[in-house]
Amino acid sequence: MRTLSAPLPGGTWTLGDLTVTRFGYGAMQLAGPWVMGPPADRDGALAVLREAAGLGITHIDTADAYGPRFTNQLIREALHPYPDSLHIVTKVGATRNHDGGWPPARRPDDLRRAVHENLENLGLETLDVVNLRLGDAQGPQPGSLAEAFETLVELQRQGLIRHLGVSNATAEQVAEAQATAPIVCVQNMYNLAHRQDDGLIDELAEQGIAYVPFFPLGGFSPLQSSALTAVASRLDATPMSVALAWLLQRSPNILLIPGTSSVAHLRENIAGAGLSLSDEDLAELDKIGR
C-alpha cells in the first residue's frame, strides 16, 4: 500500500474502542450527480477508495441513502474484506425520493430496514458506528428522538451495531440521546463560516466525544471569505487547505471527512490539512462566521 511521507494530519481519535485517523474520507461524492445514481467514472471511484485506504485513512463515512446503495456497494467492491484497522461509519434516518430529496425515515421499521440494508451492501455482520440522522435538509429541527434512538439501541443490543451517534442534531437532542445510551460522535454541519456548534464542540471535547463536521468546505457552494483568501495567500496554500487545517486545530475531537471523487484531490486535501496555522492566522480566521 502507498503511504504518505508523514503520518496523516491530526493523528488519531478513539470512537468508543475504535481508533480512527482524524483525517477521514466522506464517500458521499462517489455517487452520481446530486448524490443520485451510479458514478460517471466507476473505476475512478474505486481508485479513490483504494487510495484512501492505501494512504492510511481508517475512517470512512457513508450512508446507504447515497446513490442510494451505489456508494456502499462501491466501498464493498473496493475494500472488502476490510482490514481490521478500517472503520466504516454510516447513518440512517433518511431515504431518497425520485426528486432527489431526503425525506425522513425514522420509524422503527424504517430504521431496522436501513440497518440491514447497510449491512448487506457493505458486506458486514456488524456496523462499527451508526449515526441517527435527524432534522431535515434545512438543518436540525427540535423534537424528541426517543423512539428512533431506542430502536437503534435495541439493534445495538442484538449485535448489529457496535457504537451509536447522532447527526444533524440540536444540543438538546444530543443530551437526550446521551441519557438513553452512550454515543461516540455527533455529525453536524460546521465549518469556518457556520459556527453555530462552537459551544457543543467544546462540551463534547470535555466528554471525549468526537465531533464530525459535514460540509467542512461549505458543501455544494465552496467557502468564500476575504480573510480565508488572505491567509491562504500568505501561506501559499489553497483556501480549502486552510479551512481543513483550521478545523483540525479548532479542537482535538474534530474528525474530518472531506469528500472527493479524485485521487489527486484526495492527496491535496491530506497535504493541505497538514498546514500549521499561526496564532495570527487563527485569530484572523476565527472572525469568519462569528
mmCIF file of C-alpha atoms in Angstrom:
data_model
loop_
_atom_site.group_PDB
_atom_site.id
_atom_site.type_symbol
_atom_site.label_atom_id
_atom_site.label_comp_id
_atom_site.label_asym_id
_atom_site.label_seq_id
_atom_site.Cartn_x
_atom_site.Cartn_y
_atom_site.Cartn_z
ATOM 1 C CA MET A 1 0.000 0.000 0.000
ATOM 2 C CA ARG A 2 1.127 3.571 -0.718
ATOM 3 C CA THR A 3 1.751 5.782 2.289
ATOM 4 C CA LEU A 4 2.471 9.458 2.710
ATOM 5 C CA SER A 5 5.946 10.506 3.808
ATOM 6 C CA ALA A 6 4.468 11.646 7.151
ATOM 7 C CA PRO A 7 1.542 10.452 9.297
ATOM 8 C CA LEU A 8 -1.898 11.733 8.370
ATOM 9 C CA PRO A 9 -2.514 15.224 9.780
ATOM 10 C CA GLY A 10 -4.187 15.391 13.170
ATOM 11 C CA GLY A 11 -3.187 11.946 14.384
ATOM 12 C CA THR A 12 -5.908 9.642 15.683
ATOM 13 C CA TRP A 13 -9.043 9.654 17.821
ATOM 14 C CA THR A 14 -10.894 6.868 19.612
ATOM 15 C CA LEU A 15 -14.570 6.220 18.859
ATOM 16 C CA GLY A 16 -15.505 4.007 21.782
ATOM 17 C CA ASP A 17 -12.984 1.208 21.365
ATOM 18 C CA LEU A 18 -12.191 2.009 17.714
ATOM 19 C CA THR A 19 -9.112 4.048 16.828
ATOM 20 C CA VAL A 20 -9.523 6.105 13.658
ATOM 21 C CA THR A 21 -7.477 8.714 11.838
ATOM 22 C CA ARG A 22 -8.730 12.233 12.466
ATOM 23 C CA PHE A 23 -8.384 12.800 8.741
ATOM 24 C CA GLY A 24 -11.014 10.516 7.227
ATOM 25 C CA TYR A 25 -12.866 10.263 3.955
ATOM 26 C CA GLY A 26 -16.502 11.030 3.171
ATOM 27 C CA ALA A 27 -17.882 8.832 0.401
ATOM 28 C CA MET A 28 -20.923 10.958 -0.495
ATOM 29 C CA GLN A 29 -19.397 12.347 -3.703
ATOM 30 C CA LEU A 30 -18.802 8.881 -5.143
ATOM 31 C CA ALA A 31 -22.436 8.625 -6.242
ATOM 32 C CA GLY A 32 -23.769 10.318 -9.365
ATOM 33 C CA PRO A 33 -24.810 13.983 -9.660
ATOM 34 C CA TRP A 34 -26.637 15.306 -6.583
ATOM 35 C CA VAL A 35 -25.845 12.008 -4.833
ATOM 36 C CA MET A 36 -28.169 10.047 -7.111
ATOM 37 C CA GLY A 37 -27.351 7.079 -9.295
ATOM 38 C CA PRO A 38 -24.009 5.448 -10.092
ATOM 39 C CA PRO A 39 -20.787 7.415 -10.585
ATOM 40 C CA ALA A 40 -19.911 8.577 -14.084
ATOM 41 C CA ASP A 41 -16.442 7.060 -13.601
ATOM 42 C CA ARG A 42 -16.813 3.797 -11.709
ATOM 43 C CA ASP A 43 -13.142 2.863 -11.983
ATOM 44 C CA GLY A 44 -12.192 6.314 -10.717
ATOM 45 C CA ALA A 45 -14.497 5.945 -7.711
ATOM 46 C CA LEU A 46 -12.964 2.588 -6.820
ATOM 47 C CA ALA A 47 -9.490 4.074 -7.219
ATOM 48 C CA VAL A 48 -10.266 6.883 -4.751
ATOM 49 C CA LEU A 49 -11.432 4.422 -2.104
ATOM 50 C CA ARG A 50 -8.369 2.228 -2.554
ATOM 51 C CA GLU A 51 -6.096 5.264 -2.465
ATOM 52 C CA ALA A 52 -7.738 6.477 0.765
ATOM 53 C CA ALA A 53 -7.097 3.146 2.437
ATOM 54 C CA GLY A 54 -3.625 2.928 0.917
ATOM 55 C CA LEU A 55 -2.688 6.335 2.317
ATOM 56 C CA GLY A 56 -3.604 5.198 5.814
ATOM 57 C CA ILE A 57 -7.121 6.606 6.257
ATOM 58 C CA THR A 58 -9.017 4.370 8.679
ATOM 59 C CA HIS A 59 -12.308 6.323 8.937
ATOM 60 C CA ILE A 60 -14.743 6.198 6.005
ATOM 61 C CA ASP A 61 -18.115 7.904 6.302
ATOM 62 C CA THR A 62 -21.043 6.738 4.190
ATOM 63 C CA ALA A 63 -24.792 6.028 4.095
ATOM 64 C CA ASP A 64 -26.891 3.557 2.157
ATOM 65 C CA ALA A 65 -29.024 6.525 1.052
ATOM 66 C CA TYR A 66 -26.106 7.770 -1.062
ATOM 67 C CA GLY A 67 -26.992 6.699 -4.564
ATOM 68 C CA PRO A 68 -28.983 5.103 -2.987
ATOM 69 C CA ARG A 69 -26.946 1.935 -2.381
ATOM 70 C CA PHE A 70 -24.281 2.666 -5.009
ATOM 71 C CA THR A 71 -21.772 4.226 -2.624
ATOM 72 C CA ASN A 72 -21.891 1.358 -0.129
ATOM 73 C CA GLN A 73 -21.630 -1.163 -2.934
ATOM 74 C CA LEU A 74 -18.552 0.660 -4.256
ATOM 75 C CA ILE A 75 -16.954 0.584 -0.805
ATOM 76 C CA ARG A 76 -17.528 -3.146 -0.612
ATOM 77 C CA GLU A 77 -16.158 -3.770 -4.103
ATOM 78 C CA ALA A 78 -13.073 -1.651 -3.493
ATOM 79 C CA LEU A 79 -12.117 -2.625 0.036
ATOM 80 C CA HIS A 80 -13.802 -5.873 1.140
ATOM 81 C CA PRO A 81 -12.563 -7.876 3.001
ATOM 82 C CA TYR A 82 -11.834 -4.897 5.191
ATOM 83 C CA PRO A 83 -8.618 -4.697 7.207
ATOM 84 C CA ASP A 84 -9.153 -4.723 10.965
ATOM 85 C CA SER A 85 -7.884 -1.142 11.167
ATOM 86 C CA LEU A 86 -10.515 0.263 8.780
ATOM 87 C CA HIS A 87 -13.769 1.518 10.309
ATOM 88 C CA ILE A 88 -16.879 2.485 8.375
ATOM 89 C CA VAL A 89 -19.355 4.940 9.866
ATOM 90 C CA THR A 90 -22.814 5.021 8.337
ATOM 91 C CA LYS A 91 -26.090 6.791 9.022
ATOM 92 C CA VAL A 92 -29.787 6.010 8.961
ATOM 93 C CA GLY A 93 -32.906 8.117 9.373
ATOM 94 C CA ALA A 94 -33.413 9.494 5.870
ATOM 95 C CA THR A 95 -34.062 7.997 2.469
ATOM 96 C CA ARG A 96 -34.168 9.320 -1.093
ATOM 97 C CA ASN A 97 -37.111 10.107 -3.333
ATOM 98 C CA HIS A 98 -37.283 10.349 -7.116
ATOM 99 C CA ASP A 99 -36.841 14.135 -6.921
ATOM 100 C CA GLY A 100 -33.512 13.776 -5.125
ATOM 101 C CA GLY A 101 -34.969 14.836 -1.781
ATOM 102 C CA TRP A 102 -34.109 13.422 1.640
ATOM 103 C CA PRO A 103 -37.437 12.579 3.333
ATOM 104 C CA PRO A 104 -37.167 11.359 6.938
ATOM 105 C CA ALA A 105 -37.297 7.604 7.543
ATOM 106 C CA ARG A 106 -37.146 7.313 11.330
ATOM 107 C CA ARG A 107 -39.973 4.949 12.171
ATOM 108 C CA PRO A 108 -38.761 1.739 13.842
ATOM 109 C CA ASP A 109 -39.400 -0.371 10.736
ATOM 110 C CA ASP A 110 -37.571 2.189 8.570
ATOM 111 C CA LEU A 111 -34.525 2.082 10.828
ATOM 112 C CA ARG A 112 -34.419 -1.686 11.094
ATOM 113 C CA ARG A 113 -34.610 -1.983 7.319
ATOM 114 C CA ALA A 114 -31.911 0.658 6.847
ATOM 115 C CA VAL A 115 -29.515 -1.076 9.229
ATOM 116 C CA HIS A 116 -29.971 -4.402 7.453
ATOM 117 C CA GLU A 117 -29.515 -2.758 4.038
ATOM 118 C CA ASN A 118 -26.285 -1.114 5.199
ATOM 119 C CA LEU A 119 -25.051 -4.463 6.483
ATOM 120 C CA GLU A 120 -25.900 -6.205 3.217
ATOM 121 C CA ASN A 121 -24.471 -3.606 0.864
ATOM 122 C CA LEU A 122 -21.280 -3.138 2.889
ATOM 123 C CA GLY A 123 -20.830 -6.875 3.402
ATOM 124 C CA LEU A 124 -20.705 -6.665 7.197
ATOM 125 C CA GLU A 125 -22.206 -8.556 10.119
ATOM 126 C CA THR A 126 -21.858 -5.598 12.498
ATOM 127 C CA LEU A 127 -21.761 -1.883 11.700
ATOM 128 C CA ASP A 128 -18.932 -0.077 13.505
ATOM 129 C CA VAL A 129 -20.844 3.191 14.068
ATOM 130 C CA VAL A 130 -24.369 4.202 13.099
ATOM 131 C CA ASN A 131 -25.478 7.821 13.265
ATOM 132 C CA LEU A 132 -29.162 8.618 13.596
ATOM 133 C CA ARG A 133 -29.862 11.428 11.127
ATOM 134 C CA LEU A 134 -32.346 13.925 12.480
ATOM 135 C CA GLY A 135 -33.809 17.200 11.222
ATOM 136 C CA ASP A 136 -34.222 17.788 7.511
ATOM 137 C CA ALA A 137 -32.430 19.336 4.553
ATOM 138 C CA GLN A 138 -32.751 22.756 6.208
ATOM 139 C CA GLY A 139 -30.793 21.612 9.258
ATOM 140 C CA PRO A 140 -31.533 20.377 12.787
ATOM 141 C CA GLN A 141 -35.139 20.611 13.947
ATOM 142 C CA PRO A 142 -36.431 20.419 17.539
ATOM 143 C CA GLY A 143 -38.236 17.326 18.741
ATOM 144 C CA SER A 144 -37.707 14.115 20.648
ATOM 145 C CA LEU A 145 -35.558 11.363 19.167
ATOM 146 C CA ALA A 146 -36.639 8.819 21.782
ATOM 147 C CA GLU A 147 -38.460 6.235 19.664
ATOM 148 C CA ALA A 148 -35.918 6.305 16.844
ATOM 149 C CA PHE A 149 -32.849 6.220 19.063
ATOM 150 C CA GLU A 150 -34.276 3.469 21.266
ATOM 151 C CA THR A 151 -34.778 1.386 18.119
ATOM 152 C CA LEU A 152 -31.077 1.704 17.316
ATOM 153 C CA VAL A 153 -30.166 0.862 20.911
ATOM 154 C CA GLU A 154 -32.154 -2.362 20.556
ATOM 155 C CA LEU A 155 -30.318 -3.200 17.322
ATOM 156 C CA GLN A 156 -27.078 -2.498 19.164
ATOM 157 C CA ARG A 157 -28.084 -4.985 21.860
ATOM 158 C CA GLN A 158 -28.690 -7.533 19.104
ATOM 159 C CA GLY A 159 -25.086 -7.119 17.986
ATOM 160 C CA LEU A 160 -25.844 -5.406 14.668
ATOM 161 C CA ILE A 161 -24.319 -2.072 15.719
ATOM 162 C CA ARG A 162 -21.162 -1.504 17.730
ATOM 163 C CA HIS A 163 -21.427 2.206 18.552
ATOM 164 C CA LEU A 164 -24.041 4.954 18.148
ATOM 165 C CA GLY A 165 -24.005 8.620 17.218
ATOM 166 C CA VAL A 166 -26.371 11.348 16.061
ATOM 167 C CA SER A 167 -26.326 13.607 13.029
ATOM 168 C CA ASN A 168 -27.988 16.916 12.127
ATOM 169 C CA ALA A 169 -28.957 17.203 15.785
ATOM 170 C CA THR A 170 -29.667 20.003 18.231
ATOM 171 C CA ALA A 171 -27.749 20.188 21.502
ATOM 172 C CA GLU A 172 -30.948 19.119 23.283
ATOM 173 C CA GLN A 173 -31.227 16.019 21.105
ATOM 174 C CA VAL A 174 -27.591 15.166 21.773
ATOM 175 C CA ALA A 175 -28.320 15.321 25.510
ATOM 176 C CA GLU A 176 -31.474 13.228 25.087
ATOM 177 C CA ALA A 177 -29.536 10.552 23.201
ATOM 178 C CA GLN A 178 -26.838 10.505 25.900
ATOM 179 C CA ALA A 179 -29.498 9.999 28.564
ATOM 180 C CA THR A 180 -30.565 6.840 26.706
ATOM 181 C CA ALA A 181 -27.245 5.262 25.716
ATOM 182 C CA PRO A 182 -23.600 6.263 25.185
ATOM 183 C CA ILE A 183 -22.751 7.978 21.914
ATOM 184 C CA VAL A 184 -19.287 8.243 20.353
ATOM 185 C CA CYS A 185 -19.839 11.053 17.849
ATOM 186 C CA VAL A 186 -22.003 13.920 16.690
ATOM 187 C CA GLN A 187 -22.071 14.734 12.980
ATOM 188 C CA ASN A 188 -23.392 18.222 12.180
ATOM 189 C CA MET A 189 -22.805 20.912 9.593
ATOM 190 C CA TYR A 190 -19.880 23.074 10.693
ATOM 191 C CA ASN A 191 -17.102 24.993 9.011
ATOM 192 C CA LEU A 192 -15.343 28.351 9.161
ATOM 193 C CA ALA A 193 -18.475 30.194 8.065
ATOM 194 C CA HIS A 194 -21.035 28.139 10.024
ATOM 195 C CA ARG A 195 -20.029 28.194 13.688
ATOM 196 C CA GLN A 196 -23.347 27.523 15.431
ATOM 197 C CA ASP A 197 -21.964 24.457 17.240
ATOM 198 C CA ASP A 198 -18.930 26.100 18.870
ATOM 199 C CA GLY A 199 -20.296 25.527 22.365
ATOM 200 C CA LEU A 200 -21.356 21.958 21.620
ATOM 201 C CA ILE A 201 -17.922 21.090 20.221
ATOM 202 C CA ASP A 202 -16.235 22.230 23.418
ATOM 203 C CA GLU A 203 -18.701 20.303 25.606
ATOM 204 C CA LEU A 204 -18.177 17.132 23.598
ATOM 205 C CA ALA A 205 -14.409 17.543 23.739
ATOM 206 C CA GLU A 206 -14.580 17.583 27.536
ATOM 207 C CA GLN A 207 -16.552 14.317 27.389
ATOM 208 C CA GLY A 208 -14.213 12.628 24.918
ATOM 209 C CA ILE A 209 -16.862 12.502 22.184
ATOM 210 C CA ALA A 210 -15.979 13.177 18.549
ATOM 211 C CA TYR A 211 -17.494 15.983 16.523
ATOM 212 C CA VAL A 212 -17.554 15.277 12.784
ATOM 213 C CA PRO A 213 -18.406 18.296 10.611
ATOM 214 C CA PHE A 214 -20.166 17.575 7.364
ATOM 215 C CA PHE A 215 -19.728 20.122 4.572
ATOM 216 C CA PRO A 216 -16.361 21.122 6.132
ATOM 217 C CA LEU A 217 -15.586 23.088 2.962
ATOM 218 C CA GLY A 218 -19.000 24.693 2.592
ATOM 219 C CA GLY A 219 -20.934 21.983 0.783
ATOM 220 C CA PHE A 220 -22.148 22.404 -2.788
ATOM 221 C CA SER A 221 -21.103 26.091 -2.604
ATOM 222 C CA PRO A 222 -17.436 26.343 -1.531
ATOM 223 C CA LEU A 223 -16.449 28.665 1.291
ATOM 224 C CA GLN A 224 -15.909 32.262 0.231
ATOM 225 C CA SER A 225 -14.136 34.729 2.520
ATOM 226 C CA SER A 226 -11.628 37.528 2.025
ATOM 227 C CA ALA A 227 -9.963 36.592 5.325
ATOM 228 C CA LEU A 228 -9.644 32.966 4.242
ATOM 229 C CA THR A 229 -8.175 34.043 0.912
ATOM 230 C CA ALA A 230 -5.718 36.386 2.660
ATOM 231 C CA VAL A 231 -4.425 33.676 4.997
ATOM 232 C CA ALA A 232 -4.162 31.194 2.135
ATOM 233 C CA SER A 233 -2.167 33.681 0.050
ATOM 234 C CA ARG A 234 0.189 34.335 2.953
ATOM 235 C CA LEU A 235 0.824 30.605 3.327
ATOM 236 C CA ASP A 236 0.978 29.948 -0.419
ATOM 237 C CA ALA A 237 -1.859 27.458 0.042
ATOM 238 C CA THR A 238 -5.390 26.998 -1.261
ATOM 239 C CA PRO A 239 -8.333 28.384 0.747
ATOM 240 C CA MET A 240 -9.747 24.864 1.102
ATOM 241 C CA SER A 241 -6.471 23.597 2.578
ATOM 242 C CA VAL A 242 -6.522 26.374 5.150
ATOM 243 C CA ALA A 243 -10.154 25.609 6.005
ATOM 244 C CA LEU A 244 -9.310 21.952 6.674
ATOM 245 C CA ALA A 245 -6.227 22.822 8.707
ATOM 246 C CA TRP A 246 -8.281 25.265 10.786
ATOM 247 C CA LEU A 247 -10.798 22.538 11.638
ATOM 248 C CA LEU A 248 -8.072 20.173 12.836
ATOM 249 C CA GLN A 249 -6.601 22.925 15.017
ATOM 250 C CA ARG A 250 -10.014 24.105 16.243
ATOM 251 C CA SER A 251 -10.423 21.191 18.666
ATOM 252 C CA PRO A 252 -8.775 17.769 19.130
ATOM 253 C CA ASN A 253 -12.147 15.989 18.952
ATOM 254 C CA ILE A 254 -12.922 17.214 15.417
ATOM 255 C CA LEU A 255 -12.668 14.481 12.785
ATOM 256 C CA LEU A 256 -12.539 15.423 9.103
ATOM 257 C CA ILE A 257 -14.438 13.577 6.376
ATOM 258 C CA PRO A 258 -13.960 15.722 3.242
ATOM 259 C CA GLY A 259 -15.238 14.030 0.116
ATOM 260 C CA THR A 260 -13.847 13.909 -3.385
ATOM 261 C CA SER A 261 -14.072 11.718 -6.467
ATOM 262 C CA SER A 262 -10.472 12.464 -7.477
ATOM 263 C CA VAL A 263 -7.312 10.716 -6.275
ATOM 264 C CA ALA A 264 -5.279 13.873 -6.877
ATOM 265 C CA HIS A 265 -7.738 15.984 -4.893
ATOM 266 C CA LEU A 266 -7.719 13.454 -2.056
ATOM 267 C CA ARG A 267 -3.955 13.777 -1.754
ATOM 268 C CA GLU A 268 -4.188 17.579 -1.952
ATOM 269 C CA ASN A 269 -6.733 17.588 0.877
ATOM 270 C CA ILE A 270 -4.498 15.459 3.080
ATOM 271 C CA ALA A 271 -1.432 17.590 2.425
ATOM 272 C CA GLY A 272 -3.382 20.806 2.921
ATOM 273 C CA ALA A 273 -4.846 19.681 6.219
ATOM 274 C CA GLY A 274 -1.292 19.352 7.496
ATOM 275 C CA LEU A 275 -0.670 23.102 7.303
ATOM 276 C CA SER A 276 0.431 24.673 10.573
ATOM 277 C CA LEU A 277 -1.564 27.840 11.277
ATOM 278 C CA SER A 278 -0.008 30.523 13.466
ATOM 279 C CA ASP A 279 -1.822 32.353 16.255
ATOM 280 C CA GLU A 280 -2.153 35.289 13.862
ATOM 281 C CA ASP A 281 -3.704 33.070 11.206
ATOM 282 C CA LEU A 282 -6.129 31.554 13.705
ATOM 283 C CA ALA A 283 -7.175 34.939 15.058
ATOM 284 C CA GLU A 284 -7.926 36.191 11.549
ATOM 285 C CA LEU A 285 -9.847 33.055 10.612
ATOM 286 C CA ASP A 286 -11.808 32.992 13.871
ATOM 287 C CA LYS A 287 -13.532 36.218 12.838
ATOM 288 C CA ILE A 288 -15.254 34.399 9.976
ATOM 289 C CA GLY A 289 -18.754 33.275 10.877
ATOM 290 C CA ARG A 290 -18.814 34.901 14.291
#
